[in-house]
CSV table of C-alpha atoms in Angstrom, one decimal:
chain,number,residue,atom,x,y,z
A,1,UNK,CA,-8.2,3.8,71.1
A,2,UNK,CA,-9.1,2.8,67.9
A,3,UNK,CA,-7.8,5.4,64.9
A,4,UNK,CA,-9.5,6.2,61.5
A,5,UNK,CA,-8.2,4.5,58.7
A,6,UNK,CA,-6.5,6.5,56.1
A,7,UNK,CA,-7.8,6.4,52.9
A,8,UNK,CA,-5.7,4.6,50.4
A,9,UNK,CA,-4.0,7.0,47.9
A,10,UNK,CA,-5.6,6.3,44.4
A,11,UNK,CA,-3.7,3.4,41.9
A,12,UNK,CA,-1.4,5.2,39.8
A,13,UNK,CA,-2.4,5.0,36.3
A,14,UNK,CA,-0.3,4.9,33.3
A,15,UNK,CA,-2.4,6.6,30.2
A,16,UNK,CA,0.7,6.9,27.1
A,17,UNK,CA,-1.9,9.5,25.8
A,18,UNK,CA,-1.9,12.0,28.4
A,19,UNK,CA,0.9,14.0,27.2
A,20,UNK,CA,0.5,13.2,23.2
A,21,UNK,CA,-1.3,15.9,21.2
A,22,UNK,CA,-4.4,16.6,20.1
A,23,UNK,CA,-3.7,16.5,16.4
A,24,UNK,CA,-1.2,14.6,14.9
A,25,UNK,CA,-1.4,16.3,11.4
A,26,UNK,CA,-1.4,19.9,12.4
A,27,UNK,CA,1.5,19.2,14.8
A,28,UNK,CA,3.2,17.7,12.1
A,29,UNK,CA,2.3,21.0,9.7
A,30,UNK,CA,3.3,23.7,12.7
A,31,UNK,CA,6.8,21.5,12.9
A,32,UNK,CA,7.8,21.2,9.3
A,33,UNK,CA,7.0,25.2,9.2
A,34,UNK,CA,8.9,26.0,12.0
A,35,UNK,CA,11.7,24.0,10.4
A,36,UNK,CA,11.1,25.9,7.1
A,37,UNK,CA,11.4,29.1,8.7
A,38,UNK,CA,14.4,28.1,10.8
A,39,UNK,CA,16.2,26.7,7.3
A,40,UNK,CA,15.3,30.3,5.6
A,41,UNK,CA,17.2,32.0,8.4
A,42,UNK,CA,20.6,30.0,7.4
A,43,UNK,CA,20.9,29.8,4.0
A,44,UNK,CA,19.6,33.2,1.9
A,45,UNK,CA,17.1,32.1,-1.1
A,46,UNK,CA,18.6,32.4,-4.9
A,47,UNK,CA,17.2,35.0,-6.9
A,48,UNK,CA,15.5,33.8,-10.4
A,49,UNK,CA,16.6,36.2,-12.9
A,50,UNK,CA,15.2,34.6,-15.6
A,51,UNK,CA,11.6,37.0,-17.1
A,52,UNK,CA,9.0,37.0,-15.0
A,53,UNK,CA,6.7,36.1,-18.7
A,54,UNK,CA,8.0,33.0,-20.3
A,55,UNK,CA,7.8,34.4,-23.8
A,56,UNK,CA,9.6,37.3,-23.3
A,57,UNK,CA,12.5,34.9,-22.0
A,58,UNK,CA,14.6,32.3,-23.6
A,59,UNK,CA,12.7,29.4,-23.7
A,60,UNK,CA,13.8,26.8,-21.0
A,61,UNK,CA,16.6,24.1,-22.4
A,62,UNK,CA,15.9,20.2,-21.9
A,63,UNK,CA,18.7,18.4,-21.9
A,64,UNK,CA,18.6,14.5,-23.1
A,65,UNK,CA,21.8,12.9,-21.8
A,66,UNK,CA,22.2,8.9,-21.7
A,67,UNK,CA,25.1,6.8,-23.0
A,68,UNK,CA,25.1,5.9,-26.8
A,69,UNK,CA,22.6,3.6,-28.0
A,70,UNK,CA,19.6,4.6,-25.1
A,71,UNK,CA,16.8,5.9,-27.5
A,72,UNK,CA,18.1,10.3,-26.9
A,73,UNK,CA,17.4,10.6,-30.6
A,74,UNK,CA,14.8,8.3,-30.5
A,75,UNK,CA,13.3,10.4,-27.5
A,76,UNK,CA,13.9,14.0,-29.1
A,77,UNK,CA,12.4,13.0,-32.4
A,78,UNK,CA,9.1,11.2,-30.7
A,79,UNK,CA,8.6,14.6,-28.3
A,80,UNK,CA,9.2,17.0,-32.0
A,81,UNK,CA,6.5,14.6,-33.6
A,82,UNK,CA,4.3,15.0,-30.8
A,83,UNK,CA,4.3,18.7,-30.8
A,84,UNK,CA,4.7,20.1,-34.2
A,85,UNK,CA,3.6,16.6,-35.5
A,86,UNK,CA,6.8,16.8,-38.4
A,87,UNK,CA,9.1,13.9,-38.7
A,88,UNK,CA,12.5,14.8,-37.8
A,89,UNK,CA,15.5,13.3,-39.5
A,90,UNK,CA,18.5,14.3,-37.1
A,91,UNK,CA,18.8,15.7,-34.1
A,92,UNK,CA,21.6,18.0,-34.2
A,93,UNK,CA,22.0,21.3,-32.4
A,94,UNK,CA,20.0,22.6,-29.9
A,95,UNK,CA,15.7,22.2,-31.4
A,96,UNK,CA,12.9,24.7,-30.1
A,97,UNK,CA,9.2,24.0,-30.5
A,98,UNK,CA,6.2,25.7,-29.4
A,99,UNK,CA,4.6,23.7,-26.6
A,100,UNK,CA,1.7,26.2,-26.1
A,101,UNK,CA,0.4,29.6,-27.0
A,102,UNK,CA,2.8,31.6,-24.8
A,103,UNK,CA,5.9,28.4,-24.4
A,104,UNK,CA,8.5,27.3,-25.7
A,105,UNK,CA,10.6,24.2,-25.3
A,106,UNK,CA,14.4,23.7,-26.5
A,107,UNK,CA,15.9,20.5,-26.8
A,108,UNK,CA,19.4,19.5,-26.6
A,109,UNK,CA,20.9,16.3,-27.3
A,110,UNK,CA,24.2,15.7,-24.8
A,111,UNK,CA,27.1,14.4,-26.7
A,112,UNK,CA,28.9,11.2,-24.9
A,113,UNK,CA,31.8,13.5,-24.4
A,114,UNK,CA,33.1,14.9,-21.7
A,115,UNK,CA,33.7,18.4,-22.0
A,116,UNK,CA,29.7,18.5,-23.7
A,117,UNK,CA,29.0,17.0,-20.7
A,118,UNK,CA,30.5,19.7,-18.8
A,119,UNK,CA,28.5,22.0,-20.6
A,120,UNK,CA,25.1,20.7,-20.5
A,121,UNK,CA,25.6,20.7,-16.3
A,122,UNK,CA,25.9,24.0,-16.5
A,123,UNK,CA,23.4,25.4,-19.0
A,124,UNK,CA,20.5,22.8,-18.6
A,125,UNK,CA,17.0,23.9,-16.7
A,126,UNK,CA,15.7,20.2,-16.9
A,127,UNK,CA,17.9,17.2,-17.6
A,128,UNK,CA,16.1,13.9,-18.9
A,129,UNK,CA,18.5,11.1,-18.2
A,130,UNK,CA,17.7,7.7,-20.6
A,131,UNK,CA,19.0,4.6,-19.1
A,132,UNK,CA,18.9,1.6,-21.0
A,133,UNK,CA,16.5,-0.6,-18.5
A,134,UNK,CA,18.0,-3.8,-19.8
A,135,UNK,CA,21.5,-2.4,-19.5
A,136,UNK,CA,20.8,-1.0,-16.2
A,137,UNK,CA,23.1,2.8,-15.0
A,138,UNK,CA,26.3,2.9,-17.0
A,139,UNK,CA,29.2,4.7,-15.9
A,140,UNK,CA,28.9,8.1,-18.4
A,141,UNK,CA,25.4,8.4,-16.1
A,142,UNK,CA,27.1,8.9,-13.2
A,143,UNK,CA,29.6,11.0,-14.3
A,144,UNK,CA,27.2,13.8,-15.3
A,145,UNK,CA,25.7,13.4,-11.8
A,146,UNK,CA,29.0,14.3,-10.6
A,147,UNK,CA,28.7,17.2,-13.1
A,148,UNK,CA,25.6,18.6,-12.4
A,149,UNK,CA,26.6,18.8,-7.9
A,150,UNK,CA,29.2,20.5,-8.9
A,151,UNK,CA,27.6,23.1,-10.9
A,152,UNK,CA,24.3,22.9,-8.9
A,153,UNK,CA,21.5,20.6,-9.5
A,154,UNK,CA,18.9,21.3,-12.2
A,155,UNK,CA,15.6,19.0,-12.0
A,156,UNK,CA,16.4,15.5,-13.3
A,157,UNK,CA,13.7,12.8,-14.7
A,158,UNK,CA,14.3,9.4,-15.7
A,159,UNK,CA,13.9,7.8,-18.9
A,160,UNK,CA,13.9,4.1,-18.6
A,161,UNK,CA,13.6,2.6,-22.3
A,162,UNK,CA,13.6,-0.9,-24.0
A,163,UNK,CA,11.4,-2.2,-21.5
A,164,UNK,CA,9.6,-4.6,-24.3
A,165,UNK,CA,13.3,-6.6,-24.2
A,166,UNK,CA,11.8,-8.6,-21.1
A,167,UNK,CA,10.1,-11.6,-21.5
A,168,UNK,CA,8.1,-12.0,-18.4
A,169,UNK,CA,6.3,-9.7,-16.4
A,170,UNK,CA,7.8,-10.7,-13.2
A,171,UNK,CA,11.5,-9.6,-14.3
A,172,UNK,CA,10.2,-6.4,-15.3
A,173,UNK,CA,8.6,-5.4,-12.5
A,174,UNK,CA,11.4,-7.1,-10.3
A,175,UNK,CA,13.6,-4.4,-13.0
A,176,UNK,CA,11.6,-1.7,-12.3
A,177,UNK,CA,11.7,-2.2,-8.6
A,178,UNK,CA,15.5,-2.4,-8.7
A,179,UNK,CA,16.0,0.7,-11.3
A,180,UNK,CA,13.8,3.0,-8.7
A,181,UNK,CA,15.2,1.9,-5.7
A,182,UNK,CA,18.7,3.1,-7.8
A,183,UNK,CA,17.6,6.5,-9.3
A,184,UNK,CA,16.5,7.4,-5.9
A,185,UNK,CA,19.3,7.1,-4.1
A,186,UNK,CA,21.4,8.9,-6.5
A,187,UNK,CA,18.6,11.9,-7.3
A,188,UNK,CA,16.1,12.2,-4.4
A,189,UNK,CA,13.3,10.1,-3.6
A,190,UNK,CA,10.1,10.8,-5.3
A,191,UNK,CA,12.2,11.8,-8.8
A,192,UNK,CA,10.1,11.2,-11.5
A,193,UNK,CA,10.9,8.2,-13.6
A,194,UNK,CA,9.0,7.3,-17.1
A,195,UNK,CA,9.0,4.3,-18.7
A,196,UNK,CA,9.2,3.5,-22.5
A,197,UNK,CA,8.0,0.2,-23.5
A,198,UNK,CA,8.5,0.1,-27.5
A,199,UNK,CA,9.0,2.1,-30.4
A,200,UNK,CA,6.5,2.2,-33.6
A,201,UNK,CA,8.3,3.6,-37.1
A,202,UNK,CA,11.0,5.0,-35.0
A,203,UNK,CA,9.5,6.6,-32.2
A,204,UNK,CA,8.2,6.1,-29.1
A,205,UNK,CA,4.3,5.0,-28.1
A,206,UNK,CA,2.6,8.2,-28.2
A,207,UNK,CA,0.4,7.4,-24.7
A,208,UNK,CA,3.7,7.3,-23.5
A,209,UNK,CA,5.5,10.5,-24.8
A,210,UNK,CA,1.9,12.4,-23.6
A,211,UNK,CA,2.6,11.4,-20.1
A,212,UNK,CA,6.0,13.1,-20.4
A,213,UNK,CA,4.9,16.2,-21.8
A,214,UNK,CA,2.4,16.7,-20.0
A,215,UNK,CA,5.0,17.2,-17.1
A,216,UNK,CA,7.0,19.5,-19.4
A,217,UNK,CA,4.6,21.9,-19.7
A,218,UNK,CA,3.9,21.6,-15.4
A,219,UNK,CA,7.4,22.0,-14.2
A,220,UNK,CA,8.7,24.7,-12.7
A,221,UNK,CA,12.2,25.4,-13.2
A,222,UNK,CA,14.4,26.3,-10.2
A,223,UNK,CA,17.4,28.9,-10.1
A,224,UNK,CA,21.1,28.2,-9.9
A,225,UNK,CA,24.2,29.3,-8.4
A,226,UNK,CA,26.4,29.2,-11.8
A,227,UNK,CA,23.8,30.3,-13.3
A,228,UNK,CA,23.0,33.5,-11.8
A,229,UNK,CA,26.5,34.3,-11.6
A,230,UNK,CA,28.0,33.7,-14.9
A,231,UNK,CA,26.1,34.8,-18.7
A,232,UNK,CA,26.4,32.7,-21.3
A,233,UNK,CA,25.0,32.3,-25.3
A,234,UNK,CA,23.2,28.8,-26.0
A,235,UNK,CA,23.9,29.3,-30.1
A,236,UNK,CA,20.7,28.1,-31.8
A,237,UNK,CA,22.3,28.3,-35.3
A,238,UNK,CA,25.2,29.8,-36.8
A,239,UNK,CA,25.6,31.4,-40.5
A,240,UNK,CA,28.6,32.1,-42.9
A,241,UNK,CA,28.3,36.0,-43.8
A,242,UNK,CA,31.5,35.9,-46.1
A,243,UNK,CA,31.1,38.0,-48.9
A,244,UNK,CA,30.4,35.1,-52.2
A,245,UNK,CA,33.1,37.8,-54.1
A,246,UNK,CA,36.1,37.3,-51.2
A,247,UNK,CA,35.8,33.0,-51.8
A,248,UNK,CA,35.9,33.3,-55.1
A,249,UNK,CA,39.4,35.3,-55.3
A,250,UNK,CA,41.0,33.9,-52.6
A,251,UNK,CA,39.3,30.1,-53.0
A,252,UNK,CA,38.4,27.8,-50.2
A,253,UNK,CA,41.0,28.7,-47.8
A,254,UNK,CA,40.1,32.3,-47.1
A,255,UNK,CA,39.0,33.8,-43.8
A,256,UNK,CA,35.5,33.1,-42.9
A,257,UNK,CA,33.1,35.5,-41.2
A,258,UNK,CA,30.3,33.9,-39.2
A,259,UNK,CA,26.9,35.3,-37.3
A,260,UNK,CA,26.1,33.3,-34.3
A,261,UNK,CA,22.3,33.6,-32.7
A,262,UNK,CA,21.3,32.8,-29.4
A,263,UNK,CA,19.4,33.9,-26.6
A,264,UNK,CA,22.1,35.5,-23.6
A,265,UNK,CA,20.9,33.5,-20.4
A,266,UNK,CA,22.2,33.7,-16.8
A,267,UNK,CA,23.2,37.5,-16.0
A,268,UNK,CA,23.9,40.1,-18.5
A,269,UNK,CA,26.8,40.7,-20.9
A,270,UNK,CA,29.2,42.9,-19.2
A,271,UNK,CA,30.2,45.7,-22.3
């Protein structure tokens, strides 16, 4: 007897898209939040204890920190031009200017000495770090990395100067590729960089400071753990309230009474 054939079981098929999904983009989204959420649940957020107004606050401190010969002076006194539009003859001490209606900047020009260095790490809401582009990273530069991880890490932007020191175009942008590939690795990629190509009566191009403040005035500062934990006095300026009668009897060499002024950041003085 002759027997039905049985039907031959379909081909298998091999689609790679069967199991994918639907959209990549919101899948990507819904796993970066779950991530998010999961991150949240380890590590409990710092409070910011600075004033929820910024001009009832101190006003935020920008640090300028580079080796010697960089351009920080050059730097502070090109950002004080473009603001209050004064010419500024030193840069010593901590400098505040007005960057809108309701802001207020302070600058602060790091000494190349260590225990200043110290200092700024801990104090600093946004650190501007000038590196000398034909120089390339020096070793102070690294050392206040070190600094600032220990003390936790304030925002940092790069300020690459004397770019107009190349003669072709190809080695600067060979440079440029080599100084962000650099800063990267030893910030986090995507840090903002700036680049300073020349300087005009002692300052910087002023297309090129406006790209930098322009930032300034944008960036959100973030809280830290030294900070919220320890108050301090950033003194703006300091005066000599001796009485004029107590030099003249006792000369010179008499005991000194000075006033400091400052704003108290971090927590609050303990009485």
């Amino acid at each position: 007897l002759l027997q039905p054939k049985k039907p031959n079981p379909p081909p298998a098929r091999h689609n790679p898209r069967a199991f994918s999904v639907a959209n990549i983009v919101r899948t990507q989204r819904t796993i970066q939040r779950n991530l998010d959420r999961a991150q949240k649940k380890e590590y409990a957020p710092l409070s910011d204890r600075r004033a929820s107004r910024a001009e009832e606050g101190p006003p935020p401190l920008v640090a300028v920190v580079g080796p010697p010969g960089v351009g920080k002076s050059t730097l502070i006194r090109s950002l004080v031009k473009f603001y209050t539009n004064c010419n500024l003859s030193e840069t010593t001490g901590p400098i505040t200017v007005c960057t809108s209606k309701t802001r207020r900047v302070t600058f602060l020009e790091c000494p190349n000495d260590t225990a200043a260095m110290l200092d700024v790490a801990k104090i600093a809401d946004l650190v501007l770090l000038c590196v000398d582009a034909k120089f390339g990273f020096e070793m102070e530069t690294f050392e206040f990395l070190n600094m600032m991880q220990t003390h936790g890490f304030p925002k940092v932007m790069g300020v690459f100067t004397h770019l107009d020191q190349f003669q072709t175009a190809k080695n600067l942008r060979k440079t440029k590729k080599l100084l962000k590939h650099r800063f990267w690795t030893e910030i986090y990629d995507g840090a903002k960089m700036f680049y300073f190509s020349g300087c005009v009566n002692g300052k910087y191009l002023k297309h090129e400071v406006k790209q930098l403040t322009l930032l300034l005035g944008r960036v959100k500062y973030r809280p830290l753990v030294w900070r919220n934990t320890h108050p301090y006095v950033v003194v703006d300026r300091h005066e000599d309230i001796t009485h004029p009668a107590k030099v003249e009897e006792e000369g010179e060499g008499c005991e000194r009474s000075v006033a400091f002024y400052g704003y108290v950041r971090g927590t609050n003085l303990k009485e």
